Amino acid sequence: MRTFIVLGLIGAAGAAACGSSNSTADADITTYDCADDTRAETYTVGDEHMGAAGMIDVKLMSADPAPPARGNNTWVMLLSSMSDGVVGAPMDGMESDIEVTPYMPDHMHGTPLVPQITPVDGQTGQYTLTPVNLWMPGLWATTIAVDLGSASDKVVYNFCLPE
């Protein structure tokens, strides 16, 4: 019976470690080999994604730092409507309808900071997202979700941070 208890405790500890959202343990990771990660995309100015539901188009106009790096980042995006695969007009006044969620799929955790969305003065449909907090090396899947009233749509940017 003692063997089953010990094995049960070891198994529980192992499972907890694999799915850990312990930011202290994750913070100890200082590098990640992005070369073999096929999920990552290369940052380029104007990186454009069509929404999963085909209702929005998001263009990443800039990132500071560029490419995205460990720590707090500031992104500027252009949000446009879409219909039948054709990009339409830039969408103004959407700042309260946009949600930005950085997430590490390999570690199953996000970030403690919530990015604020503000319109860019004089730039129709452009929004500043800050801080996009990518606090450790590895693959970050950052979802930009837009509530369109009766529907919603989203895009995901997958950037790998080597350090």
JSON list of C-alpha atoms in Angstrom, two decimals, residues 1 16 20 23 49-51 54 66 74 82-83 86 89 93 96-97 101 107 109 118 123 128 131 137 141 143 159:
[
{"chain": "A", "resi": 1, "resn": "MET", "atom": "CA", "xyz": [0.00, 0.00, 0.00]},
{"chain": "A", "resi": 16, "resn": "ALA", "atom": "CA", "xyz": [1.71, 19.46, -11.64]},
{"chain": "A", "resi": 20, "resn": "SER", "atom": "CA", "xyz": [2.58, 24.36, -14.14]},
{"chain": "A", "resi": 23, "resn": "SER", "atom": "CA", "xyz": [5.79, 32.00, -13.16]},
{"chain": "A", "resi": 49, "resn": "HIS", "atom": "CA", "xyz": [-3.84, 38.30, -40.95]},
{"chain": "A", "resi": 50, "resn": "MET", "atom": "CA", "xyz": [-7.41, 37.65, -42.00]},
{"chain": "A", "resi": 51, "resn": "GLY", "atom": "CA", "xyz": [-9.78, 36.89, -39.13]},
{"chain": "A", "resi": 54, "resn": "GLY", "atom": "CA", "xyz": [-13.38, 36.27, -42.34]},
{"chain": "A", "resi": 66, "resn": "ALA", "atom": "CA", "xyz": [11.03, 45.12, -33.53]},
{"chain": "A", "resi": 74, "resn": "THR", "atom": "CA", "xyz": [4.10, 48.21, -27.97]},
{"chain": "A", "resi": 82, "resn": "MET", "atom": "CA", "xyz": [-13.58, 42.17, -44.47]},
{"chain": "A", "resi": 83, "resn": "SER", "atom": "CA", "xyz": [-16.24, 40.69, -46.70]},
{"chain": "A", "resi": 86, "resn": "VAL", "atom": "CA", "xyz": [-11.79, 41.42, -49.62]},
{"chain": "A", "resi": 89, "resn": "ALA", "atom": "CA", "xyz": [-12.62, 50.11, -44.72]},
{"chain": "A", "resi": 93, "resn": "GLY", "atom": "CA", "xyz": [-14.09, 53.52, -32.53]},
{"chain": "A", "resi": 96, "resn": "SER", "atom": "CA", "xyz": [-13.43, 48.97, -26.28]},
{"chain": "A", "resi": 97, "resn": "ASP", "atom": "CA", "xyz": [-14.27, 45.99, -28.52]},
{"chain": "A", "resi": 101, "resn": "THR", "atom": "CA", "xyz": [-4.32, 38.04, -25.08]},
{"chain": "A", "resi": 107, "resn": "HIS", "atom": "CA", "xyz": [3.53, 26.44, -20.85]},
{"chain": "A", "resi": 109, "resn": "HIS", "atom": "CA", "xyz": [-0.06, 30.46, -19.26]},
{"chain": "A", "resi": 118, "resn": "THR", "atom": "CA", "xyz": [-5.96, 53.24, -27.65]},
{"chain": "A", "resi": 123, "resn": "GLN", "atom": "CA", "xyz": [-4.80, 57.35, -38.27]},
{"chain": "A", "resi": 128, "resn": "THR", "atom": "CA", "xyz": [-1.84, 51.09, -30.07]},
{"chain": "A", "resi": 131, "resn": "PRO", "atom": "CA", "xyz": [2.00, 46.62, -22.97]},
{"chain": "A", "resi": 137, "resn": "PRO", "atom": "CA", "xyz": [11.57, 33.14, -24.03]},
{"chain": "A", "resi": 141, "resn": "ALA", "atom": "CA", "xyz": [0.52, 33.13, -29.46]},
{"chain": "A", "resi": 143, "resn": "THR", "atom": "CA", "xyz": [-4.74, 36.63, -29.96]},
{"chain": "A", "resi": 159, "resn": "PHE", "atom": "CA", "xyz": [6.19, 35.00, -32.41]}
]
